[in-house]
mmCIF file of C-alpha atoms in Angstrom:
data_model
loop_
_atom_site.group_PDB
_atom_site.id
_atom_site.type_symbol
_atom_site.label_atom_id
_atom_site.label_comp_id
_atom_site.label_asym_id
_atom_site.label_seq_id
_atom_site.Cartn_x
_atom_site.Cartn_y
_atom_site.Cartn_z
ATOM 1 C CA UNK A 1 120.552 194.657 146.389
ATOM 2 C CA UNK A 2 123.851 192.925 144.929
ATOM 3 C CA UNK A 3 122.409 193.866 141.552
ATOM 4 C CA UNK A 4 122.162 197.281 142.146
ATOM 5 C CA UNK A 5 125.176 197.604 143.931
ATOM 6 C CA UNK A 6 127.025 196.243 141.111
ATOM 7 C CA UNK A 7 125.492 198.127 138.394
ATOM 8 C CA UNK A 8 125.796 201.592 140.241
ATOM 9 C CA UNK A 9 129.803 201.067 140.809
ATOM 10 C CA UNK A 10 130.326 200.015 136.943
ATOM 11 C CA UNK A 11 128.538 202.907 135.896
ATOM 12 C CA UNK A 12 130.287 205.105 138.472
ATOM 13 C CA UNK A 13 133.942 203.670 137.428
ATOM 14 C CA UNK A 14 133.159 203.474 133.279
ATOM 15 C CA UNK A 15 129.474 204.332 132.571
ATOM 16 C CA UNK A 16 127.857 201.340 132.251
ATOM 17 C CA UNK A 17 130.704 198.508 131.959
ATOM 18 C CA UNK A 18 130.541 196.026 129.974
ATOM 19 C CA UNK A 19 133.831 193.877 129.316
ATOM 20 C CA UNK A 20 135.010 192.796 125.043
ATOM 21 C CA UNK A 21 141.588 191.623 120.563
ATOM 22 C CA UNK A 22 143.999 191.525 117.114
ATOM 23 C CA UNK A 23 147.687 191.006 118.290
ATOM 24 C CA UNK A 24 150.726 192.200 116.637
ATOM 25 C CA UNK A 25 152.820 190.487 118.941
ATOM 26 C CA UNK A 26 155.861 192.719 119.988
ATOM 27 C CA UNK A 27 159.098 191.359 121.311
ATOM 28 C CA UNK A 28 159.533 192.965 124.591
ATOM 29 C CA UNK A 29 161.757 192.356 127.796
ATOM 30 C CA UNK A 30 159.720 190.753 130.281
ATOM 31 C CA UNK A 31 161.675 191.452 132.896
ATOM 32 C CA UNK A 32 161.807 194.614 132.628
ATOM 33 C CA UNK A 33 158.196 195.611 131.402
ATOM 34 C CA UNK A 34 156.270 198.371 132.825
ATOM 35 C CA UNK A 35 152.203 198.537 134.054
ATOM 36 C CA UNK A 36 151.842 201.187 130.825
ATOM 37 C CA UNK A 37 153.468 199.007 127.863
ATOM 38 C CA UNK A 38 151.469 195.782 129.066
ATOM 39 C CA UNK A 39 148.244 198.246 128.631
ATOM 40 C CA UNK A 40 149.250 199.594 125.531
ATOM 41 C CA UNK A 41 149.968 196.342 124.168
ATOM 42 C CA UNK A 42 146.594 195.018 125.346
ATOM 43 C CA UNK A 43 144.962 198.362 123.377
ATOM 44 C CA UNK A 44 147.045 197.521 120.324
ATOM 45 C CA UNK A 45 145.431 194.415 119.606
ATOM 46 C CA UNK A 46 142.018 196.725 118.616
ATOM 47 C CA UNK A 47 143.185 199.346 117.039
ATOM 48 C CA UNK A 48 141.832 198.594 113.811
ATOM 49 C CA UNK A 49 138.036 197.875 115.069
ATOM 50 C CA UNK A 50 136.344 200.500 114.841
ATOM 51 C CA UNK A 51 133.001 199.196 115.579
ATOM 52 C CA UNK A 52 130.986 195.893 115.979
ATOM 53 C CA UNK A 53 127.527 194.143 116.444
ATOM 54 C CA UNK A 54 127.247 190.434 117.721
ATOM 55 C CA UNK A 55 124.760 188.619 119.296
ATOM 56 C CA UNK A 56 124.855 187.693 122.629
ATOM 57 C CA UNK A 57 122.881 184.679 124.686
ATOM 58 C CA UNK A 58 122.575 184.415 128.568
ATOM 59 C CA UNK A 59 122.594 181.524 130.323
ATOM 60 C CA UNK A 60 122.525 180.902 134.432
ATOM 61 C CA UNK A 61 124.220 178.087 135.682
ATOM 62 C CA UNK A 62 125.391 176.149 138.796
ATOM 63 C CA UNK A 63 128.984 176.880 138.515
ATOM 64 C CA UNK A 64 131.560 178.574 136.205
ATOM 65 C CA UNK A 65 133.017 175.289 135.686
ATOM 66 C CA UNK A 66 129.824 173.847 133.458
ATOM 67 C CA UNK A 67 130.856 172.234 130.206
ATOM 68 C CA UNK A 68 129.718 173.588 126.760
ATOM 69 C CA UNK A 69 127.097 170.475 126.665
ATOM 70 C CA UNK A 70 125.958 171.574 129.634
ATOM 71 C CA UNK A 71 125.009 175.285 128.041
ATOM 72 C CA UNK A 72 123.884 173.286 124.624
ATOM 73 C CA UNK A 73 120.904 171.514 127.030
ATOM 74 C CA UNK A 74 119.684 175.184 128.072
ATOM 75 C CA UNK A 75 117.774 177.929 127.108
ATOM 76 C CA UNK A 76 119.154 181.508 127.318
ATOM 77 C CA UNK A 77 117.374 183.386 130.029
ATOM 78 C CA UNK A 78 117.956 186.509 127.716
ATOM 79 C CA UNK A 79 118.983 187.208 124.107
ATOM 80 C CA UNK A 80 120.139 190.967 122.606
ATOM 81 C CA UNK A 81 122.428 192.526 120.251
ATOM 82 C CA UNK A 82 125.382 194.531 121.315
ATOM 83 C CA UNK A 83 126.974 197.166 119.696
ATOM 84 C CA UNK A 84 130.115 198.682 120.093
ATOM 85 C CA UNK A 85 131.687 202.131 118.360
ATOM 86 C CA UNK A 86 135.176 203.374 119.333
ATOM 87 C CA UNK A 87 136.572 204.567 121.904
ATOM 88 C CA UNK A 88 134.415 203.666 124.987
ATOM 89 C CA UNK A 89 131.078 203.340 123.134
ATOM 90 C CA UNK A 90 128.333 200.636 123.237
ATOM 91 C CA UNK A 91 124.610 199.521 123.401
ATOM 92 C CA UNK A 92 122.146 196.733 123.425
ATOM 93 C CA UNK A 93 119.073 196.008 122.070
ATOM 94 C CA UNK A 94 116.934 193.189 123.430
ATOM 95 C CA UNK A 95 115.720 190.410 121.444
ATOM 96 C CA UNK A 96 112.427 189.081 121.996
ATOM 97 C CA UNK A 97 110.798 189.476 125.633
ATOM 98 C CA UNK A 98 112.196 188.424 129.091
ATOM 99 C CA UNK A 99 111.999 189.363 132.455
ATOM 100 C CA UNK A 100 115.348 189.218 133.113
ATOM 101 C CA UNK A 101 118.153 192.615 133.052
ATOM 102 C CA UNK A 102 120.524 192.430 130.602
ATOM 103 C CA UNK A 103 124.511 191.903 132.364
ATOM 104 C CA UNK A 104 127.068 192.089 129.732
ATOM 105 C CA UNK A 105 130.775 192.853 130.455
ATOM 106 C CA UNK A 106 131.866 194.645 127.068
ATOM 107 C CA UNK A 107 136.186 194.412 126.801
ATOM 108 C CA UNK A 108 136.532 197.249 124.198
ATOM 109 C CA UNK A 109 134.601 199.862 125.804
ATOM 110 C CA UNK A 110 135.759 198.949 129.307
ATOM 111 C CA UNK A 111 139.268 199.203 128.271
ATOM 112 C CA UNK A 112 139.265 202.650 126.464
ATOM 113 C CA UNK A 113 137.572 203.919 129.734
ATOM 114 C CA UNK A 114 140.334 202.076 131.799
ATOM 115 C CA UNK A 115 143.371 203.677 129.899
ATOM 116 C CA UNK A 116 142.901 206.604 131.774
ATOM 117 C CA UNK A 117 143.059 205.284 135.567
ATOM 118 C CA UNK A 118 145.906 204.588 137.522
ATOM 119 C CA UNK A 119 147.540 201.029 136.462
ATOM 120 C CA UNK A 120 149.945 199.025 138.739
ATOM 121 C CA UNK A 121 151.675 195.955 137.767
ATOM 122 C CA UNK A 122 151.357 193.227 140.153
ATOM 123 C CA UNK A 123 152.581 189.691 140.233
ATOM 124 C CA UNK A 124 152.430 187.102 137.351
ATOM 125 C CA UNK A 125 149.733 184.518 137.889
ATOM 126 C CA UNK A 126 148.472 181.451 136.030
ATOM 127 C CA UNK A 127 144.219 181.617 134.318
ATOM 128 C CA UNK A 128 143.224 179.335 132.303
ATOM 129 C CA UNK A 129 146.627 177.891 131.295
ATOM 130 C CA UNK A 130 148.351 181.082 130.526
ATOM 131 C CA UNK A 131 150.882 182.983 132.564
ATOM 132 C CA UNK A 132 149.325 186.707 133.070
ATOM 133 C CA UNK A 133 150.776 189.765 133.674
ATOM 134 C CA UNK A 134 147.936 191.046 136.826
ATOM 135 C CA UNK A 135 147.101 195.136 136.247
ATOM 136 C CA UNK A 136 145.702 196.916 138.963
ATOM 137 C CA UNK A 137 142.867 200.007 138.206
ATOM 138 C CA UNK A 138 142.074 202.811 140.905
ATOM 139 C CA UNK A 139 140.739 206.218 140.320
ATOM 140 C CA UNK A 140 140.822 209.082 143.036
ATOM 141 C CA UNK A 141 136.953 209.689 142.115
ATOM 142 C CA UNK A 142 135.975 205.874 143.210
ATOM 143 C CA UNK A 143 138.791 205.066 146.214
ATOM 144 C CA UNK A 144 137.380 202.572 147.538
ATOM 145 C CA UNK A 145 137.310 200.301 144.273
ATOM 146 C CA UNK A 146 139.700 198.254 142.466
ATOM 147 C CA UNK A 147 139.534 196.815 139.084
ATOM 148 C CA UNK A 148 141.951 194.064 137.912
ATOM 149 C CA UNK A 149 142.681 192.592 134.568
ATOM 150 C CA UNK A 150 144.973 189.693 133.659
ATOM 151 C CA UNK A 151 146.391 190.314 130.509
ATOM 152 C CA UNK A 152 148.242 186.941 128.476
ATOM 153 C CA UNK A 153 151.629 187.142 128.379
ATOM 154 C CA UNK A 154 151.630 185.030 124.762
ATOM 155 C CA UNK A 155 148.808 187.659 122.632
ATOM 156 C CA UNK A 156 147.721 190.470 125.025
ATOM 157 C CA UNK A 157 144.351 188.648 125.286
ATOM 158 C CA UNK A 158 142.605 189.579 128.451
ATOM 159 C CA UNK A 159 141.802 186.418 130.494
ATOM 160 C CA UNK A 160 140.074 187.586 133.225
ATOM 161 C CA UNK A 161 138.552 190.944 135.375
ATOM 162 C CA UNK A 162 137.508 191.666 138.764
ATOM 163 C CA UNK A 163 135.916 194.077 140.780
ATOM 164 C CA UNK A 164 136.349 195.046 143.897
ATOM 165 C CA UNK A 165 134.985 197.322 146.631
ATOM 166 C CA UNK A 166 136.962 197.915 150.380
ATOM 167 C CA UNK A 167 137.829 194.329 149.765
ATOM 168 C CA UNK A 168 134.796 192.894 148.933
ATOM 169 C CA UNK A 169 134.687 190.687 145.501
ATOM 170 C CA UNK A 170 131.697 192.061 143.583
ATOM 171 C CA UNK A 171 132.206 190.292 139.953
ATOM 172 C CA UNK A 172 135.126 187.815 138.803
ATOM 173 C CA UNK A 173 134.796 187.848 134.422
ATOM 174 C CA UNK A 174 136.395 184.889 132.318
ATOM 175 C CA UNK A 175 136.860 185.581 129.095
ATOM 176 C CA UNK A 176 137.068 182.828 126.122
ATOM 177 C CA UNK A 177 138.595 183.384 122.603
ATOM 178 C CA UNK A 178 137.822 181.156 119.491
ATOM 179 C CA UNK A 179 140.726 178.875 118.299
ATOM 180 C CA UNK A 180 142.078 180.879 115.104
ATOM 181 C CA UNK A 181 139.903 181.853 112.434
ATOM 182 C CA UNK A 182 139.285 185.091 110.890
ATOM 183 C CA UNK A 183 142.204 187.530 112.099
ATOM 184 C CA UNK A 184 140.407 190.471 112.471
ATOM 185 C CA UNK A 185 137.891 188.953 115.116
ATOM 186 C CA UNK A 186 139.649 185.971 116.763
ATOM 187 C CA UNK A 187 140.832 187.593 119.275
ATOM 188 C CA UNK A 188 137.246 189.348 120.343
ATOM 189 C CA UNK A 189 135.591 186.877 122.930
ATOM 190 C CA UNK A 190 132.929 184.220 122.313
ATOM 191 C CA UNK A 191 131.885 183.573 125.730
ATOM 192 C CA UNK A 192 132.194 185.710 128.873
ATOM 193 C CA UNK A 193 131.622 183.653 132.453
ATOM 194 C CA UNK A 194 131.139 185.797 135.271
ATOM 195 C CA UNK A 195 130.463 185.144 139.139
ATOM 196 C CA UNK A 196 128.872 186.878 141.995
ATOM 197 C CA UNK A 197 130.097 185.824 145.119
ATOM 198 C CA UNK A 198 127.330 187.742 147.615
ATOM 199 C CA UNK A 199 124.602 185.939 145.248
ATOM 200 C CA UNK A 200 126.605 182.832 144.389
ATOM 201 C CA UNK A 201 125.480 183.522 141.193
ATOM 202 C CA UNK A 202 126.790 182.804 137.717
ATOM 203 C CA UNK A 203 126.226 184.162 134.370
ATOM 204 C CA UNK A 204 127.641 183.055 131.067
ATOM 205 C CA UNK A 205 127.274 184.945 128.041
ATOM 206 C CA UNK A 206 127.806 182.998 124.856
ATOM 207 C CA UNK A 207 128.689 185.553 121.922
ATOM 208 C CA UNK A 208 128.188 185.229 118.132
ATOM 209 C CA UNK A 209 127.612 186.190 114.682
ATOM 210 C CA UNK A 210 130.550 188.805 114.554
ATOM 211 C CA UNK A 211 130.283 192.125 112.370
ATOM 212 C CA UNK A 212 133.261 194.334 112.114
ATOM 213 C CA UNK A 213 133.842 197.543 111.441
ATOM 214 C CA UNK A 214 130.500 198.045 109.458
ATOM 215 C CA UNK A 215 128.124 200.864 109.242
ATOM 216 C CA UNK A 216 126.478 201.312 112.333
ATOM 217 C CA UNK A 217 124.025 203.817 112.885
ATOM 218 C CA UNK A 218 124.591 206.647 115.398
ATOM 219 C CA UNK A 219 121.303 206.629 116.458
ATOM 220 C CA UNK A 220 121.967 203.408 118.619
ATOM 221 C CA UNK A 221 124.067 204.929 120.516
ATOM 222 C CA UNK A 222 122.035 208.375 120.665
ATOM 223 C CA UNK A 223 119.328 206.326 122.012
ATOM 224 C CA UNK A 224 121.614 204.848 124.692
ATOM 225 C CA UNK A 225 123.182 208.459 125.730
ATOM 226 C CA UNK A 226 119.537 209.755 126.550
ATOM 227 C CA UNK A 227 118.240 207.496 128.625
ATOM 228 C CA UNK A 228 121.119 207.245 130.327
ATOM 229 C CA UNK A 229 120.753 211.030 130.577
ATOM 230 C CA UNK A 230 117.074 211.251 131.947
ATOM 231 C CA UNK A 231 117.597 208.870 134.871
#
């Protein structure tokens, strides 16, 4: 039920959501900083991918505080590609045979989707170490739910999303960047951790293997757009 719940509001709010930066860091006021320049900033840091595959491995675990030897002593639930094409575009493409659904929370297309709602800045708050500017999402055509991203003061990185419906927490998203490395994809996340509270479930999605802005076929994405079209 919470599955289905959650998937029909994502879809409702983005088309299927799925949440996945390269900062030119721009001096700015912080005191005096507005909801729109903390989103455009956040934007900035993708504007040169165009596109991307990676492959992404699910895990289910006891808690979203489980260490990465923890996740080295499992096996994925679920394995697939995803593929993302600007500005709100992406698909998967399952790898080998499970029984579980695919969940993935994909930043890039989510956020050119989210550009267009209404944004309020609320307080600052502290994830994972880093003060956050908090941005609040609403949309006349869904009034009832609320998104919320916190966006890093230091790089524009997003650290974390939520979803909520007339107050009830449907999805809390972590996101995790890799420590330097290449420029053009540090800043695109390696692992996603995301909780459930009705199921008390959690999900991590370990990400890897990182090509950008290469030549992706449309028909991916064609293939995606129809079904999505005949259901």
């Amino acid at each position: 039920m919470e599955t289905r719940l959650l998937k029909g509001m994502l879809q409702g709010l983005f088309g299927p959501l799925s949440i996945f930066l390269l900062a030119s860091i721009t001096t700015i006021d912080v005191s005096a900083i507005t909801a729109q320049e903390v989103m455009d900033n956040a934007l900035e840091v993708y504007e040169n991918i165009d596109n991307y595959k990676a492959v992404v491995q699910t895990y289910q675990v006891p808690s979203m505080a489980v260490s990465p030897s923890f996740l080295d002593s499992q096996e994925p639930i679920i394995s697939f590609n995803l593929f993302f094409r600007k500005p709100d575009m992406h698909a998967v493409e399952q790898i080998g045979k499970s029984r579980h659904g695919i969940f993935r929370l994909e930043l890039l297309s989510a956020l050119g989707k989210l550009k267009d709602k209404t944004l309020e800045l609320k307080k600052q708050e502290l994830i994972q170490g880093q003060r956050c500017y908090v941005l609040e999402f609403t949309s006349p055509d869904e009034p009832d739910a609320v998104i919320r991203l916190w966006i890093s003061r230091r790089n524009w990185t997003v650290q974390q999303f939520s979803l909520t419906i007339k107050t009830l927490a449907l999805a809390t998203t972590q996101f995790k960047y890799p420590p330097g490395g290449n420029r053009r994809i540090r800043f695109l996340p390696i692992e996603t951790r995301s909780f459930f509270p009705l199921s008390k479930k959690v999900l991590i999605n370990r990400i890897t293997n990182y090509e950008v802005n290469t030549k992706l076929s449309s028909e991916i994405f064609e293939k995606r757009q129809n079904k999505e079209q005949s259901k």
